[in-house]
Tab-separated table of C-alpha atoms and ligand atoms in Angstrom:
chain	number	residue	atom	x	y	z
A	193	MET	CA	6.142	6.664	-15.727
A	194	HIS	CA	8.308	8.904	-13.736
A	195	ASN	CA	4.672	11.039	-12.066
A	196	VAL	CA	6.295	10.665	-8.927
A	197	ILE	CA	7.204	14.326	-7.256
A	198	ILE	CA	8.806	14.084	-3.818
A	199	SER	CA	8.388	17.689	-2.423
A	200	THR	CA	9.329	20.160	0.596
A	201	ASN	CA	6.361	22.560	-0.943
A	202	ILE	CA	3.388	21.310	-1.914
A	203	HIS	CA	2.203	25.453	-2.643
A	204	ASP	CA	4.302	25.369	-6.017
A	205	THR	CA	4.186	21.293	-6.769
A	206	LEU	CA	1.041	21.562	-6.270
A	207	THR	CA	0.424	24.535	-8.716
A	208	GLN	CA	2.308	23.427	-10.931
A	209	ALA	CA	0.992	19.918	-11.191
A	210	ILE	CA	-2.300	21.694	-11.746
A	211	ALA	CA	-1.231	23.373	-14.098
A	212	ALA	CA	0.182	20.882	-16.460
A	213	VAL	CA	-3.337	19.004	-16.799
A	214	GLU	CA	-5.662	21.164	-19.021
A	215	HIS	CA	-8.965	20.699	-17.179
A	216	ASP	CA	-12.355	22.909	-16.904
A	217	LYS	CA	-13.649	21.673	-13.950
A	218	LEU	CA	-11.509	20.871	-10.684
A	219	PHE	CA	-13.119	18.893	-7.719
A	220	LEU	CA	-10.484	17.904	-4.592
A	221	LEU	CA	-11.528	14.732	-2.742
A	222	CYS	CA	-11.119	14.015	0.822
A	223	ASP	CA	-12.518	11.392	3.710
A	224	GLU	CA	-13.512	13.454	7.178
A	225	THR	CA	-10.479	12.722	8.315
A	226	THR	CA	-8.023	14.467	5.634
A	227	ARG	CA	-10.397	17.291	5.241
A	228	GLN	CA	-10.053	17.798	8.694
A	229	LEU	CA	-6.468	17.033	9.698
A	230	CYS	CA	-4.702	17.891	5.984
A	231	PHE	CA	-6.905	20.046	4.149
A	232	PRO	CA	-5.653	22.711	5.914
A	233	LEU	CA	-2.328	22.290	4.735
A	234	VAL	CA	-3.370	22.705	1.063
A	235	GLN	CA	-6.328	25.020	1.941
A	236	ASP	CA	-4.765	28.309	0.350
A	237	ILE	CA	-3.312	28.430	-2.858
A	238	PRO	CA	-4.535	29.810	-4.362
A	239	THR	CA	-5.751	27.405	-8.373
A	240	LEU	CA	-7.723	25.692	-5.086
A	241	ALA	CA	-9.802	27.997	-4.406
A	242	ALA	CA	-11.748	27.239	-7.934
A	243	ALA	CA	-11.857	23.427	-6.269
A	244	ILE	CA	-15.339	21.566	-5.540
A	245	PRO	CA	-14.675	19.576	-2.593
A	246	ILE	CA	-16.021	16.195	-1.766
A	247	THR	CA	-15.920	14.272	1.382
A	248	ILE	CA	-16.604	10.996	2.071
A	249	GLY	CA	-16.149	9.241	4.981
A	250	ALA	CA	-12.653	8.081	6.306
A	251	THR	CA	-11.513	4.447	6.308
A	252	ASP	CA	-12.252	0.946	4.328
A	253	THR	CA	-15.714	-0.123	5.659
A	254	HIS	CA	-16.477	3.467	3.262
A	255	LYS	CA	-14.645	2.017	0.020
A	256	THR	CA	-17.899	0.741	-1.208
A	257	LEU	CA	-19.947	1.265	-4.160
A	258	ASP	CA	-22.814	3.224	-2.344
A	259	THR	CA	-19.327	5.812	-2.242
A	260	LEU	CA	-18.468	5.643	-5.294
A	261	SER	CA	-21.786	5.920	-6.129
A	262	ASP	CA	-21.998	9.534	-4.016
A	263	VAL	CA	-18.740	10.997	-5.879
A	264	TRP	CA	-20.208	9.863	-9.191
A	265	THR	CA	-22.902	11.708	-8.247
A	266	ALA	CA	-21.204	15.113	-6.972
A	267	LEU	CA	-19.470	14.930	-9.858
A	268	SER	CA	-22.133	15.154	-12.181
A	269	GLN	CA	-23.928	17.547	-10.342
A	270	GLY	CA	-20.874	19.600	-10.166
A	271	GLY	CA	-20.868	19.622	-14.055
A	272	GLY	CA	-17.608	17.776	-14.262
A	273	THR	CA	-16.731	16.789	-18.130
A	274	ARG	CA	-14.169	14.403	-19.705
A	275	HIS	CA	-11.673	17.453	-19.263
A	276	SER	CA	-12.046	17.762	-15.518
A	277	LEU	CA	-9.599	16.931	-13.331
A	278	LEU	CA	-9.765	15.109	-9.405
A	279	ILE	CA	-7.054	15.752	-6.806
A	280	ASN	CA	-7.356	12.838	-3.810
A	281	LEU	CA	-6.260	14.191	-0.891
A	282	GLY	CA	-5.931	11.437	1.604
A	283	GLY	CA	-4.763	7.067	2.732
A	284	GLY	CA	-4.671	3.838	0.557
A	285	MET	CA	-8.180	4.575	0.429
A	286	VAL	CA	-9.446	8.050	-0.812
A	287	THR	CA	-6.266	7.580	-3.315
A	288	ASP	CA	-8.177	3.966	-5.216
A	289	LEU	CA	-11.508	5.007	-4.507
A	290	GLY	CA	-10.891	8.669	-6.148
A	291	GLY	CA	-8.555	6.903	-8.395
A	292	PHE	CA	-11.412	4.011	-9.593
A	293	ALA	CA	-14.170	7.200	-9.947
A	294	ALA	CA	-12.209	9.224	-12.134
A	295	SER	CA	-11.055	6.302	-14.057
A	296	THR	CA	-14.909	5.482	-14.601
A	297	PHE	CA	-16.194	8.912	-14.925
A	298	LYS	CA	-17.042	9.972	-18.304
A	299	ARG	CA	-14.525	6.786	-19.453
A	300	GLY	CA	-12.109	8.456	-17.768
A	301	ILE	CA	-11.017	11.837	-16.096
A	302	ALA	CA	-7.503	12.516	-15.063
A	303	TYR	CA	-6.687	12.144	-11.440
A	304	ILE	CA	-3.553	13.474	-9.024
A	305	ASN	CA	-3.037	11.829	-6.088
A	306	ILE	CA	-1.444	13.295	-2.908
A	307	PRO	CA	-1.416	10.350	-0.428
A	308	THR	CA	-1.865	11.739	3.448
A	309	THR	CA	-0.239	8.431	5.293
A	310	LEU	CA	3.101	6.820	4.692
A	311	LEU	CA	1.328	3.421	3.674
A	312	SER	CA	-0.213	5.213	0.473
A	313	MET	CA	2.734	7.180	-0.111
A	314	VAL	CA	4.959	4.547	-0.772
A	315	ASP	CA	2.059	2.030	-1.958
A	316	ALA	CA	-1.247	2.700	-2.962
A	317	SER	CA	-1.073	5.874	-4.209
A	318	VAL	CA	1.850	5.011	-6.849
A	319	GLY	CA	1.432	2.411	-9.659
A	320	GLY	CA	-2.309	2.732	-11.116
A	321	LYS	CA	-4.242	0.277	-8.947
A	322	THR	CA	-7.559	1.624	-8.278
A	323	GLY	CA	-10.981	-0.098	-6.984
A	324	ILE	CA	-13.637	-0.419	-3.670
A	325	ASN	CA	-13.910	-3.450	-2.322
A	326	PHE	CA	-17.276	-5.519	-3.191
A	327	ASN	CA	-19.446	-8.409	-1.546
A	328	GLY	CA	-17.119	-8.502	1.593
A	329	LEU	CA	-14.178	-9.210	-0.593
A	330	LYS	CA	-11.074	-6.170	-0.546
A	331	ASN	CA	-10.275	-4.538	-3.987
A	332	GLU	CA	-12.378	-6.793	-5.797
A	333	VAL	CA	-13.765	-4.391	-7.988
A	334	GLY	CA	-11.445	-1.751	-10.146
A	335	VAL	CA	-9.043	-0.537	-12.968
A	336	PHE	CA	-5.414	-0.171	-13.439
A	337	SER	CA	-5.105	3.641	-14.547
A	338	GLN	CA	-2.480	6.052	-14.322
A	339	PRO	CA	-2.591	9.310	-11.964
A	340	ARG	CA	-1.059	11.736	-13.565
A	341	THR	CA	1.375	13.230	-10.912
A	342	VAL	CA	1.051	11.609	-7.298
A	343	LEU	CA	2.590	14.658	-5.288
A	344	ILE	CA	3.999	13.459	-2.181
A	345	ASP	CA	4.659	15.821	0.284
A	346	THR	CA	6.496	14.521	3.662
A	347	HIS	CA	5.131	16.761	5.881
A	348	PHE	CA	1.657	15.027	6.193
A	349	LEU	CA	3.989	12.860	8.168
A	350	ARG	CA	4.344	14.099	10.816
A	351	THR	CA	0.466	13.873	11.487
A	352	LEU	CA	0.775	9.819	11.480
A	353	ASP	CA	0.941	8.072	14.932
A	354	ARG	CA	3.107	5.612	15.535
A	355	PRO	CA	0.963	2.459	14.381
A	356	ASN	CA	0.338	4.793	10.620
A	357	ILE	CA	4.050	4.999	10.432
A	358	LEU	CA	4.525	1.408	11.262
A	359	SER	CA	1.897	0.330	8.392
A	360	GLY	CA	3.414	1.918	5.976
A	361	TYR	CA	6.994	1.397	7.019
A	362	ALA	CA	6.324	-2.733	6.379
A	363	GLU	CA	5.829	-1.878	2.953
A	364	MET	CA	9.226	0.179	2.582
A	365	LEU	CA	10.922	-2.780	4.322
A	366	LYS	CA	9.400	-4.520	1.467
A	367	HIS	CA	10.799	-2.958	-1.034
A	368	GLY	CA	14.124	-3.251	0.844
A	369	LEU	CA	14.183	-6.784	0.822
A	370	ILE	CA	13.360	-6.661	-3.169
A	371	SER	CA	16.236	-4.188	-4.002
A	372	THR	CA	19.966	-4.020	-2.510
A	373	PRO	CA	21.876	-5.080	0.465
A	374	GLU	CA	22.346	-1.510	1.039
A	375	HIS	CA	18.601	-0.380	0.998
A	376	PHE	CA	17.466	-3.017	3.330
A	377	ALA	CA	20.344	-2.149	5.912
A	378	ALA	CA	19.257	1.516	5.865
A	379	LEU	CA	16.041	0.506	6.751
A	380	LEU	CA	16.895	-1.761	9.777
A	381	ASN	CA	18.932	1.149	10.696
A	382	PHE	CA	16.269	3.273	10.926
A	383	ASP	CA	15.800	4.866	14.946
A	384	LEU	CA	11.526	5.102	14.228
A	385	ASP	CA	11.599	5.236	18.578
A	386	SER	CA	12.706	9.111	17.681
A	387	ILE	CA	12.080	9.553	13.670
A	388	ASP	CA	14.414	11.512	11.843
A	389	TYR	CA	11.314	13.339	9.606
A	390	PRO	CA	14.228	14.618	6.979
A	391	LEU	CA	15.852	11.318	6.757
A	392	LEU	CA	12.549	9.110	6.177
A	393	GLY	CA	10.899	11.716	3.501
A	394	ARG	CA	14.824	10.553	1.871
A	395	MET	CA	14.027	7.387	2.546
A	396	VAL	CA	10.080	7.505	1.310
A	397	GLY	CA	11.523	8.942	-2.103
A	398	ASP	CA	13.878	5.689	-2.154
A	399	SER	CA	11.343	3.106	-0.991
A	400	VAL	CA	8.969	5.036	-4.200
A	401	ALA	CA	11.814	4.464	-6.781
A	402	VAL	CA	11.472	0.800	-6.032
A	403	LYS	CA	7.720	0.324	-6.911
A	404	GLU	CA	8.224	2.792	-9.945
A	405	ARG	CA	10.931	1.265	-11.439
A	406	ILE	CA	8.516	-2.231	-11.560
A	407	VAL	CA	5.686	-0.297	-12.349
A	408	THR	CA	7.569	0.794	-15.474
A	409	GLU	CA	8.215	-2.651	-16.392
A	410	ASP	CA	5.106	-4.445	-15.698
A	411	PRO	CA	2.292	-1.850	-15.331
A	412	LEU	CA	-0.494	-4.442	-15.539
A	413	GLU	CA	1.247	-6.992	-13.012
A	414	HIS	CA	1.657	-10.077	-15.556
A	415	GLY	CA	5.514	-10.630	-15.077
A	416	ILE	CA	7.465	-8.917	-12.772
A	417	ARG	CA	5.516	-6.614	-10.627
A	418	LYS	CA	4.181	-10.217	-8.872
A	419	ALA	CA	7.282	-9.210	-6.438
A	420	LEU	CA	5.695	-6.261	-4.399
A	421	ASN	CA	3.394	-9.209	-3.274
A	422	LEU	CA	5.951	-10.298	-1.143
A	423	GLY	CA	4.778	-10.982	2.256
A	424	HIS	CA	1.255	-10.347	0.643
A	425	THR	CA	0.303	-13.981	0.147
A	426	ALA	CA	0.586	-14.455	4.240
A	427	GLY	CA	0.043	-11.030	4.883
A	428	HIS	CA	-3.405	-10.982	3.391
A	429	ALA	CA	-5.067	-14.217	4.645
A	430	LEU	CA	-3.132	-12.818	8.865
A	431	GLU	CA	-5.231	-8.982	8.330
A	432	SER	CA	-8.782	-11.218	6.783
A	433	TRP	CA	-8.416	-13.242	10.343
A	434	ALA	CA	-7.293	-10.617	12.148
A	435	LEU	CA	-10.557	-8.417	10.566
A	436	SER	CA	-13.383	-11.029	12.657
A	437	ARG	CA	-10.970	-11.059	15.664
A	438	GLN	CA	-9.897	-7.675	17.011
A	439	PRO	CA	-8.734	-5.938	13.141
A	440	ILE	CA	-5.234	-5.215	12.693
A	441	LEU	CA	-3.558	-2.504	10.194
A	442	HIS	CA	-2.281	-3.590	6.641
A	443	GLY	CA	1.896	-3.169	7.622
A	444	TYR	CA	1.528	-4.984	10.327
A	445	ALA	CA	-0.617	-8.099	9.016
A	446	VAL	CA	2.474	-7.563	5.790
A	447	ALA	CA	5.290	-7.091	8.431
A	448	TRP	CA	3.946	-10.920	9.913
A	449	GLY	CA	3.754	-12.220	6.310
A	450	LEU	CA	6.953	-11.177	5.578
A	451	ILE	CA	8.221	-13.095	8.219
A	452	CYS	CA	5.904	-16.390	7.348
A	453	GLU	CA	7.364	-15.761	4.124
A	454	LEU	CA	10.855	-15.064	4.651
A	455	TYR	CA	10.864	-18.447	6.654
A	456	LEU	CA	9.795	-20.527	3.396
A	457	CYS	CA	12.327	-18.186	0.817
A	458	CYS	CA	15.202	-19.863	3.806
A	459	THR	CA	13.752	-23.347	3.234
A	460	LYS	CA	12.649	-23.204	-0.314
A	461	THR	CA	15.001	-20.866	-2.440
A	462	ASN	CA	18.120	-20.919	-0.387
A	463	PHE	CA	17.296	-17.114	1.366
A	464	PRO	CA	20.645	-17.028	3.922
A	465	THR	CA	19.879	-16.696	7.067
A	466	GLU	CA	21.375	-13.972	8.902
A	467	PRO	CA	19.529	-11.447	6.473
A	468	MET	CA	16.492	-13.382	7.591
A	469	ARG	CA	17.160	-12.860	11.153
A	470	GLN	CA	17.956	-9.109	10.867
A	471	ALA	CA	14.502	-8.619	9.441
A	472	VAL	CA	12.736	-11.433	12.172
A	473	ARG	CA	13.484	-9.307	14.852
A	474	PHE	CA	13.662	-5.994	13.584
A	475	ILE	CA	9.633	-7.070	13.367
A	476	ARG	CA	9.217	-8.539	16.139
A	477	GLU	CA	10.722	-5.998	18.390
A	478	HIS	CA	8.578	-3.395	16.575
A	479	TYR	CA	5.455	-4.559	15.598
A	480	GLY	CA	5.399	-7.387	18.416
A	481	ILE	CA	3.340	-10.638	17.738
A	482	LEU	CA	0.115	-11.883	16.477
A	483	PRO	CA	-1.694	-14.096	18.594
A	484	ILE	CA	-2.399	-17.045	16.631
A	485	THR	CA	-2.436	-21.196	18.068
A	486	CYS	CA	-2.121	-23.706	15.459
A	487	ASP	CA	-5.505	-24.323	15.610
A	488	ASP	CA	-6.257	-21.009	13.714
A	489	TYR	CA	-3.830	-23.029	10.677
A	490	PRO	CA	-6.595	-24.354	8.435
A	491	GLU	CA	-8.583	-21.101	7.863
A	492	LEU	CA	-5.378	-19.373	7.272
A	493	HIS	CA	-4.250	-21.515	4.527
A	494	GLN	CA	-8.062	-21.133	3.455
A	495	LEU	CA	-7.825	-18.158	2.985
A	496	MET	CA	-4.759	-17.979	1.488
A	497	THR	CA	-6.857	-20.141	-1.126
A	498	HIS	CA	-9.252	-17.421	-1.675
A	499	ASP	CA	-6.604	-14.774	-2.546
A	500	LYS	CA	-7.427	-12.720	-6.172
A	501	LYS	CA	-3.972	-14.406	-7.285
A	502	ASN	CA	-4.361	-17.970	-6.420
A	503	THR	CA	-6.162	-21.070	-8.046
A	504	ALA	CA	-8.044	-23.679	-5.850
A	505	ASP	CA	-5.283	-26.226	-5.593
A	506	THR	CA	-2.164	-24.220	-5.402
A	507	ILE	CA	-0.713	-21.203	-3.422
A	508	ASN	CA	1.374	-18.628	-5.369
A	509	PHE	CA	4.536	-16.900	-3.375
A	510	THR	CA	6.624	-14.599	-4.609
A	511	LEU	CA	10.003	-15.886	-2.708
A	512	LEU	CA	13.754	-14.195	-2.844
A	513	GLY	CA	16.650	-15.681	-3.489
A	514	GLY	CA	18.847	-12.985	-1.648
A	515	ILE	CA	18.230	-9.375	-1.058
A	516	GLY	CA	17.068	-8.640	-4.994
A	517	ASP	CA	16.910	-11.976	-6.041
A	518	ILE	CA	13.359	-12.264	-6.968
A	519	ARG	CA	11.721	-15.388	-8.000
A	520	ILE	CA	7.796	-15.004	-8.935
A	521	ASN	CA	5.296	-17.887	-9.369
A	522	GLN	CA	6.302	-19.801	-5.917
A	523	THR	CA	3.876	-22.514	-4.772
A	524	ALA	CA	4.499	-23.901	-1.649
A	525	THR	CA	2.432	-27.001	0.318
A	526	ARG	CA	0.401	-27.057	2.841
A	527	GLU	CA	2.873	-29.097	5.439
A	528	GLU	CA	5.092	-26.379	4.026
A	529	ILE	CA	2.509	-22.949	5.079
A	530	TYR	CA	2.274	-24.804	8.485
A	531	GLU	CA	5.523	-24.719	9.364
A	532	SER	CA	5.539	-21.060	8.411
A	533	LEU	CA	2.902	-20.181	10.668
A	534	ASP	CA	5.123	-22.817	13.161
A	535	PHE	CA	7.934	-19.878	12.831
A	536	LEU	CA	5.679	-16.848	13.121
A	537	ARG	CA	4.370	-18.381	16.097
A	538	GLU	CA	7.937	-19.500	17.375
A	539	GLY	CA	11.078	-17.897	15.772
B	608	LIG	N1	0.557	-3.019	-4.078
B	608	LIG	C1	1.110	-4.050	-4.920
B	608	LIG	C2	1.225	-3.015	-6.317
B	608	LIG	O1	0.890	-1.926	-6.337
B	608	LIG	O2	1.684	-3.629	-7.102
């Protein structure tokens, strides 16, 4: 795959990335926030002068069939053909929905992702998962379709508030846990209270390299790509639980999901206690706690059974036997899952 470019000069890299894809019309998709905050950083690039702008509403509530239809309409009315090129400038919502729009318009046109949040840099924009939410279910409809280029410019990191840095950082912690002890230690040692942006930029590169390596081996998630689901079986349930109360950012749910699933790693696949304790300490210190009680356990268990990855009777987890020792297709009983939720609450 190797189509990810870490850039410190978006003018040059984007000009080259556009030139590398033969195209007739060029379209630029933003949401209302990235139009205001991120587009100014690229608007004077000469090759973008001809781009037809498309702007959609910001946040996950707009990741819908109606918005997708608006993007298809804009591509069609703008004279898009099978040889057109779409650039997606935004967070995961824009790159997921824009990637799906591109992959289906005229049976598929080329697209370039320029992720502007830490979460989309290290996860959503890389790996070719595209889609929309449908009938109340997240990412229910979509396709696997690789972008021509993912252009990561770490200047965008400076536009992010602390919760959004932390949200992306949880996926980086996951990448550390599935790679090497050195990578994981570097993440635990990074000072999130006084951010060294050039260092964070280099760490983004290391993090994306972990994901790229796995996706290249298994692009359609038949096997090892499931490693990227670490923390997500519990995390998605916690995220859905919070949705009807006080919504939380995806990465916070992943961080708390990692606590539950590292507990399962220790009890079921012999993950060593010390790195688990370090991870839990780091997550508690930076992400705080989620106010669940034991009355919430049945609902959380039910939400886990609804996850796309699971069947009615088994709940699938990716666990670890140690840092980088990946064990896919593990299951846990209701009792074990309840214990992991006790651990999340009490430590
Ligand atoms: N976000 C996990 C994956 O791309 O497979």
